[in-house]
Amino acid sequence: MKKQLHLIFLLCLLPMGILWAQQKTISGKVTDQDGKPIEGVTISIKGQLNALTQTSSSGEYRVQALPGNVLTFVNVGFTATERTIDNQQIINVTLMADLTNLDEVVVVGYGTQKKVNLTGAVSTINKEQLERRPVISTSAALQGLAPGVTVTSQSGAPGGDQGQIRIRGVNSFGGSDSEPLVMIDGVAGSLDNVDANLIENISILKDAASAAIYGSRAANGVILVTTKRGKDQFGLNYRGYTGWQDATFIPKVTDGATFMKVFNDANMNDNGSVIYSEKDFEEFQKLYSEDPDNFDWQKAILSGSGFTHNHFVSLNAGAGKIRVAPSLGYVSQDGLIDNTGFKRYTFRNNMDINPNEKLNIRFDLSAVNGNRSQIANEGTIWNYLGRMPTNIPIRVANGLWSEGWVKNNPVAFIEDGGNRTVNNLELLGNLSINYKPADWLSLTGMAAPRYRTRNIHDFAKAVMTYYEDGNEAGTALPSTELTESAYRYFNGSYSFQATAQKSIKDHNFSAMVGTSRESYDEKYLMGYRRDFTYDTYEVLNAGADTETKNNGGNQYQWLLVSTFGRFNYDYKGRYLFEANLRYDGSSRFAKSNRWASFPSFSAGWRLSEEPFMAAVKNQINQLKLRGSWGKLGNQNIGTTYQPYIETLNLGSISSGGSVLQMIALNTMANPGLLWEETTMSGLGLDATLFNHFSFTFDWYKKQTDGILMKLYVSELYGKNAPFQNAAKVQNQGWEAAVRYDNQFGDFKVGIGANISDVRNKIVDMKGQVSGTLLRQQEGYAINSIFGYVSDGLYQSQEEIKNGPTQFGTLKPGDIRYKDIAGAFDNNGNPIPDGKITDADKIIIGSTIPRYTYGINLDLGYKGIRFNAFLQGVAKANGYLDSHYVIPAVNSSAIKPWQLDYWSEDNKDASLPRVSITSTNNTQNSDFWMRSASYLRLKNVQLGYEIPKSWLANTKIGGIFIYANGQNLFTKTNFYEGYDPEINYNSGAQDGVTLGSGNFYPQVKVYTFGLDFKF
């Protein structure tokens, strides 16, 4: 066993000395038309499987090849060039500029295609776009880069800033997974477990034509990630940055005296008396003047350093037959509050073994270990950030924790309230063998086991608080408690495919068939104890061994077996056709519904290749029309792993002085459950003009059928209603992207923009509705906002008397709601019934952005590079309520903008009268809804590349230094102090629900970085 491990280690790190006698060494230099060296040119032997090497920073290369081999030289922005090897040993190559990128190769499902031959809607993102973004989670780096792809970050928390990705709208609301499928080098995985520095490129498959090859998992789109591989040269690279973070938005609050005045006004409105006397004001001012910081809750809460740093080292080595690319990454991020942060270690080695020109073996290994540290019940901290009454001190006499708000002291929670740590470990192996028995045939087999663990340590301490006289006030949490949770996941992924390509004169054919088997196994184990004698000893055995202890465990499994195929045909590269078919069988459905097929068809017409377009070829370099239709599936439905079977509920019951086991079936099963199925059609246009402009446009329409719902069943059944395939959702929209690239001497310029529009609508819910504030209703978008329509503020008691009956005790300054319920006249208009009830609520807004867009600017002059990226959304609504925005609710701190409340002296106020007891003004209504549209300067970078001449006598291949800023500026009309980007979703990782503001804010990130190449 030791010998085997030693051999693997040597193959990974010391792959030198394997050469064969027939080969000869070819070297040379690759330059542009001006004689300047071109770095990163990929050099391959035509017809063989892998690239040999890439040119160095000086444009030089060295390869091993046989006489008669044809070397291909490929680089983005240049026309591909070929050279045949004869007896020469030096081959210098000049590449001609070609900003049209017609030769660009795009990764698609189970293969690659030239971009000009694509008939589906595919967006590509290259490594340069990702490397500019100092993000921890790669999913967040996709924001704004591709049309039709909406990415929303739930928060800026360390280790929790993952982006929620939606491709061409939201398909489902019934508990099904709406995330796209992510494939990393052909293996399903998590995008956030891949260091962005490892990625070569990303392809986003957006329509049925491109995604149907993935069948039952492709309804929400597919993201294909290709990682960097070794080349036949030695290179050592270092990339790193360090910097700090600040919150983008924090709700500012007024001082304690203002707080007391507002609550006096509120109590006068409610009861005709004040809460705080003049003596109270004097005592507060005295204490405040002695120690102002003791009343500054936000300063005390936001005491974290926000320091962040990221380091990535990669090695590239090869010796003809073996190439490796080991890398090691480390990232550390401290939170905005103390005792929070995230650390991640990433190791990956991609190995290529080429025994001969027909056989290629890929053996990849990766390990990712991430640790996230939080405060126990961290949402409570953010809940009180803009809420803590500013007339209450943080500490009382002798430095004891004050009572805060009803024994909740957020600063005490941060320092003494316990912790929540999450460790994620992932190990992945990927062995892929490709064999070409003939030039036209390629056979590929892959085995890729993936093992993950997730361990959660949740230790919440009961923190004693004190009154001003030093007496105990009590604790918010009844007892110190610990929950340990352990998850173990194993995914097995195995596939085989055969690809054949043949050309007969001007007719080009390609066919691919394959099969795959994917398994999933999850185990869960939990233990709980409370009443710790020693609350600093964070192990289960330190808790009380009483009836309060608890434990639990479970196991979930599923299996997916598939066959798939693709057929491509083109005539002279002019008329294009593609057909895909996948046949999936899933254990998550009953035998009668286990199998389903997912076909797609697409066609393209390259008008620019027609003879009648030859005269304008220099002006219209490419013009292509595309059309597609297909069906996609979603097997990730429900919250269980066999959703057609309901599990038995196990418990116990006390009877006759004994505790007896109890087994019950509380919910009905539905063996008739089917896949959620999405049908999509679309049209597209691709154009490249004047060698500098590129343009793409897509229109699409997709409908998802069979969305899960629980329909009403009679209570006579005695069980809860089961899930049924009952609802339909439609997404229809368009997307466009334009790009201009040019070079004027030493000056380079690139400007790009993309925009997408999607209309989301629930077509059918069988007449039912669900949700109170976040609403699902026929004819409206998923996750719409539901509430009353406000009609200004009452200005007098007479207006109240003449208006409809509303909630509680109405007074001037209260919100007036529109009475829209009742009967309907002959024209279909509602007739008011004189009272405000639930029947008067309607859909008042949508949380799904109608438009998403991004703008990129790339400038370069000699060694100076400047990049800027703006991103935003339009026509989206956000909603906050309760103490987050309504003044004087829940004894919350007062924000400066909340001072514009109604009074007899301020009848033109923007807010209703302040009140502690009012139930009228806290109703869900459009009064508290705001536009969540925004424009954000997402990223800006200024860097300088050290001239190559300065490094001529060293072994250094290049140095690039830069300064970077992220989320520097945001233009929005949302509530002051709250970020409009938050996508309110009860299923979000940190429970960001509609109406609340208790989330970790987005962060501005300022970094300084260095790229170093040997």
Short mmCIF file of C-alpha atoms in Angstrom, two decimals, residues 474-711:
data_model
loop_
_atom_site.label_atom_id
_atom_site.label_comp_id
_atom_site.label_asym_id
_atom_site.label_seq_id
_atom_site.Cartn_x
_atom_site.Cartn_y
_atom_site.Cartn_z
CA GLY A 474 -32.65 37.01 33.99
CA THR A 475 -31.69 35.40 30.70
CA ALA A 476 -33.31 35.42 27.28
CA LEU A 477 -32.52 31.73 26.80
CA PRO A 478 -33.90 29.48 29.57
CA SER A 479 -30.83 27.26 29.65
CA THR A 480 -27.48 26.66 28.00
CA GLU A 481 -27.93 24.02 25.31
CA LEU A 482 -25.85 22.13 22.75
CA THR A 483 -26.89 20.43 19.53
CA GLU A 484 -24.40 18.34 17.57
CA SER A 485 -25.43 17.38 14.04
CA ALA A 486 -23.48 15.21 11.62
CA TYR A 487 -24.26 14.59 7.96
CA ARG A 488 -22.46 12.18 5.68
CA TYR A 489 -23.05 12.19 1.92
CA PHE A 490 -21.78 9.87 -0.77
CA ASN A 491 -22.36 10.42 -4.48
CA GLY A 492 -21.33 7.87 -7.05
CA SER A 493 -21.12 9.01 -10.67
CA TYR A 494 -20.30 6.58 -13.47
CA SER A 495 -20.70 7.06 -17.21
CA PHE A 496 -19.66 5.76 -20.60
CA GLN A 497 -20.04 7.45 -23.96
CA ALA A 498 -19.03 6.98 -27.57
CA THR A 499 -18.66 9.83 -30.05
CA ALA A 500 -18.33 9.42 -33.81
CA GLN A 501 -17.53 12.16 -36.33
CA LYS A 502 -17.48 11.83 -40.09
CA SER A 503 -17.42 14.20 -43.05
CA ILE A 504 -18.56 13.25 -46.53
CA LYS A 505 -17.64 16.06 -48.86
CA ASP A 506 -19.54 19.08 -47.52
CA HIS A 507 -21.72 17.04 -45.18
CA ASN A 508 -20.51 16.80 -41.58
CA PHE A 509 -21.98 14.30 -39.14
CA SER A 510 -21.47 13.76 -35.44
CA ALA A 511 -23.22 11.31 -33.12
CA MET A 512 -22.82 10.62 -29.43
CA VAL A 513 -24.47 7.93 -27.30
CA GLY A 514 -23.90 7.22 -23.65
CA THR A 515 -25.18 5.85 -20.39
CA SER A 516 -24.73 6.88 -16.76
CA ARG A 517 -25.48 5.76 -13.24
CA GLU A 518 -25.64 8.20 -10.32
CA SER A 519 -26.30 7.32 -6.71
CA TYR A 520 -26.87 9.35 -3.57
CA ASP A 521 -26.62 8.29 0.06
CA GLU A 522 -27.09 10.58 3.05
CA LYS A 523 -26.90 9.76 6.73
CA TYR A 524 -27.88 12.12 9.53
CA LEU A 525 -27.18 11.87 13.26
CA MET A 526 -28.08 14.41 15.96
CA GLY A 527 -27.59 14.71 19.72
CA TYR A 528 -28.98 17.36 22.10
CA ARG A 529 -28.47 18.26 25.75
CA ARG A 530 -29.16 21.26 27.96
CA ASP A 531 -28.62 22.47 31.55
CA PHE A 532 -24.82 22.50 31.49
CA THR A 533 -23.08 22.56 34.87
CA TYR A 534 -19.96 23.98 33.23
CA ASP A 535 -21.04 26.19 30.36
CA THR A 536 -17.52 26.47 29.00
CA TYR A 537 -17.22 22.73 28.34
CA GLU A 538 -18.86 22.33 24.95
CA VAL A 539 -19.42 18.58 24.75
CA LEU A 540 -22.67 16.61 25.00
CA ASN A 541 -21.61 14.67 28.09
CA ALA A 542 -21.35 17.94 30.04
CA GLY A 543 -25.08 18.47 29.66
CA ALA A 544 -27.71 17.11 32.00
CA ASP A 545 -28.45 13.39 31.61
CA THR A 546 -32.19 13.89 32.10
CA GLU A 547 -35.39 13.47 30.14
CA THR A 548 -34.61 16.73 28.31
CA LYS A 549 -31.81 15.12 26.28
CA ASN A 550 -32.63 14.10 22.73
CA ASN A 551 -31.16 12.36 19.72
CA GLY A 552 -32.17 11.42 16.21
CA GLY A 553 -30.96 10.04 12.94
CA ASN A 554 -32.03 9.15 9.43
CA GLN A 555 -30.84 7.95 6.07
CA TYR A 556 -31.89 8.96 2.54
CA GLN A 557 -30.97 7.36 -0.77
CA TRP A 558 -31.78 7.65 -4.45
CA LEU A 559 -30.54 6.25 -7.73
CA LEU A 560 -30.67 7.73 -11.23
CA VAL A 561 -29.94 5.59 -14.31
CA SER A 562 -29.85 7.21 -17.74
CA THR A 563 -29.13 6.73 -21.40
CA PHE A 564 -28.58 9.69 -23.69
CA GLY A 565 -27.60 10.64 -27.18
CA ARG A 566 -26.95 13.56 -29.50
CA PHE A 567 -26.87 13.91 -33.28
CA ASN A 568 -25.34 16.87 -35.14
CA TYR A 569 -25.36 17.63 -38.83
CA ASP A 570 -24.17 20.58 -40.84
CA TYR A 571 -23.75 21.33 -44.51
CA LYS A 572 -20.72 23.48 -45.32
CA GLY A 573 -20.99 24.92 -41.82
CA ARG A 574 -24.01 26.77 -43.18
CA TYR A 575 -27.09 24.76 -42.25
CA LEU A 576 -26.97 23.33 -38.72
CA PHE A 577 -29.13 20.73 -37.00
CA GLU A 578 -28.96 19.08 -33.59
CA ALA A 579 -31.16 16.54 -31.80
CA ASN A 580 -30.80 15.37 -28.19
CA LEU A 581 -32.56 12.62 -26.30
CA ARG A 582 -32.18 11.48 -22.71
CA TYR A 583 -34.06 8.63 -21.04
CA ASP A 584 -33.98 8.78 -17.25
CA GLY A 585 -35.12 6.39 -14.55
CA SER A 586 -35.29 7.61 -10.96
CA SER A 587 -35.87 5.69 -7.75
CA ARG A 588 -37.72 8.71 -6.41
CA PHE A 589 -40.86 7.69 -8.30
CA ALA A 590 -43.04 4.60 -8.30
CA LYS A 591 -42.20 1.90 -10.85
CA SER A 592 -45.06 2.89 -13.13
CA ASN A 593 -43.77 6.48 -13.34
CA ARG A 594 -40.05 5.84 -12.98
CA TRP A 595 -38.92 6.43 -16.56
CA ALA A 596 -39.29 9.48 -18.75
CA SER A 597 -37.71 10.78 -21.96
CA PHE A 598 -36.51 14.32 -22.60
CA PRO A 599 -36.00 15.26 -26.26
CA SER A 600 -34.87 18.48 -27.90
CA PHE A 601 -34.39 19.72 -31.45
CA SER A 602 -32.62 22.79 -32.71
CA ALA A 603 -31.49 24.24 -36.01
CA GLY A 604 -29.33 27.10 -37.18
CA TRP A 605 -28.72 28.98 -40.38
CA ARG A 606 -25.44 30.85 -40.85
CA LEU A 607 -26.52 33.44 -43.37
CA SER A 608 -23.03 34.91 -43.36
CA GLU A 609 -21.77 31.75 -45.13
CA GLU A 610 -24.19 32.09 -48.03
CA PRO A 611 -22.64 33.09 -51.39
CA PHE A 612 -24.89 36.13 -51.63
CA MET A 613 -23.30 37.48 -48.40
CA ALA A 614 -19.72 37.26 -49.70
CA ALA A 615 -19.65 40.92 -50.76
CA VAL A 616 -20.28 42.08 -47.18
CA LYS A 617 -18.15 39.49 -45.38
CA ASN A 618 -15.80 42.19 -44.05
CA GLN A 619 -18.75 44.07 -42.57
CA ILE A 620 -20.94 41.14 -41.46
CA ASN A 621 -18.45 38.58 -40.25
CA GLN A 622 -21.07 36.30 -38.84
CA LEU A 623 -24.87 36.23 -38.93
CA LYS A 624 -26.70 33.21 -37.57
CA LEU A 625 -30.34 32.44 -36.85
CA ARG A 626 -31.25 29.78 -34.30
CA GLY A 627 -34.42 28.00 -33.22
CA SER A 628 -35.07 25.29 -30.64
CA TRP A 629 -37.70 23.23 -28.86
CA GLY A 630 -37.40 20.66 -26.13
CA LYS A 631 -38.50 19.15 -22.84
CA LEU A 632 -36.61 19.17 -19.56
CA GLY A 633 -37.30 17.50 -16.24
CA ASN A 634 -36.90 18.04 -12.51
CA GLN A 635 -36.57 15.00 -10.27
CA ASN A 636 -35.58 17.08 -7.24
CA ILE A 637 -39.14 17.49 -6.01
CA GLY A 638 -40.37 17.58 -2.46
CA THR A 639 -38.36 17.41 0.74
CA THR A 640 -38.06 13.62 0.96
CA TYR A 641 -36.03 11.26 -1.16
CA GLN A 642 -38.93 9.01 -2.13
CA PRO A 643 -41.66 11.66 -2.43
CA TYR A 644 -44.26 9.14 -3.68
CA ILE A 645 -43.99 7.34 -0.31
CA GLU A 646 -44.78 8.99 3.01
CA THR A 647 -42.60 7.91 5.92
CA LEU A 648 -44.02 6.66 9.20
CA ASN A 649 -43.76 8.98 12.19
CA LEU A 650 -42.14 7.31 15.17
CA GLY A 651 -42.72 8.48 18.72
CA SER A 652 -43.97 7.45 22.12
CA ILE A 653 -47.03 7.84 24.31
CA SER A 654 -47.65 7.44 28.02
CA SER A 655 -50.38 4.95 28.92
CA GLY A 656 -51.09 3.12 32.15
CA GLY A 657 -47.91 4.38 33.75
CA SER A 658 -45.76 3.05 30.91
CA VAL A 659 -44.13 4.67 27.90
CA LEU A 660 -45.16 2.86 24.73
CA GLN A 661 -43.76 3.09 21.19
CA MET A 662 -46.09 4.74 18.75
CA ILE A 663 -46.05 4.54 14.94
CA ALA A 664 -48.38 6.68 12.85
CA LEU A 665 -48.96 7.63 9.25
CA ASN A 666 -50.01 11.28 9.40
CA THR A 667 -49.85 12.20 5.71
CA MET A 668 -51.38 10.44 2.74
CA ALA A 669 -49.05 8.98 0.10
CA ASN A 670 -49.39 9.59 -3.62
CA PRO A 671 -47.81 6.83 -5.76
CA GLY A 672 -48.92 8.74 -8.86
CA LEU A 673 -46.35 11.52 -8.47
CA LEU A 674 -44.52 12.42 -11.70
CA TRP A 675 -41.56 14.53 -12.72
CA GLU A 676 -41.98 18.25 -12.98
CA GLU A 677 -41.65 18.81 -16.73
CA THR A 678 -40.59 22.00 -18.49
CA THR A 679 -41.30 22.58 -22.18
CA MET A 680 -39.24 25.33 -23.77
CA SER A 681 -39.04 26.92 -27.19
CA GLY A 682 -36.89 29.78 -28.38
CA LEU A 683 -35.43 31.81 -31.22
CA GLY A 684 -31.99 33.38 -31.35
CA LEU A 685 -29.75 35.64 -33.41
CA ASP A 686 -25.94 35.86 -33.28
CA ALA A 687 -23.99 38.48 -35.21
CA THR A 688 -20.42 39.72 -35.46
CA LEU A 689 -19.90 43.00 -37.32
CA PHE A 690 -16.85 44.86 -38.60
CA ASN A 691 -14.52 42.47 -36.71
CA HIS A 692 -15.19 44.41 -33.52
CA PHE A 693 -18.87 44.18 -32.59
CA SER A 694 -20.62 41.04 -31.36
CA PHE A 695 -24.32 40.80 -30.66
CA THR A 696 -26.65 38.05 -29.49
CA PHE A 697 -30.40 38.07 -28.92
CA ASP A 698 -32.74 35.34 -27.64
CA TRP A 699 -36.47 35.07 -27.15
CA TYR A 700 -37.91 32.16 -25.21
CA LYS A 701 -41.04 30.74 -23.70
CA LYS A 702 -41.14 27.92 -21.20
CA GLN A 703 -43.88 26.26 -19.19
CA THR A 704 -43.40 23.96 -16.22
CA ASP A 705 -46.16 21.42 -15.63
CA GLY A 706 -46.76 19.13 -12.70
CA ILE A 707 -45.58 21.47 -9.95
CA LEU A 708 -46.20 20.02 -6.51
CA MET A 709 -49.18 21.23 -4.50
CA LYS A 710 -51.27 20.02 -1.63
CA LEU A 711 -54.91 20.17 -2.73
#
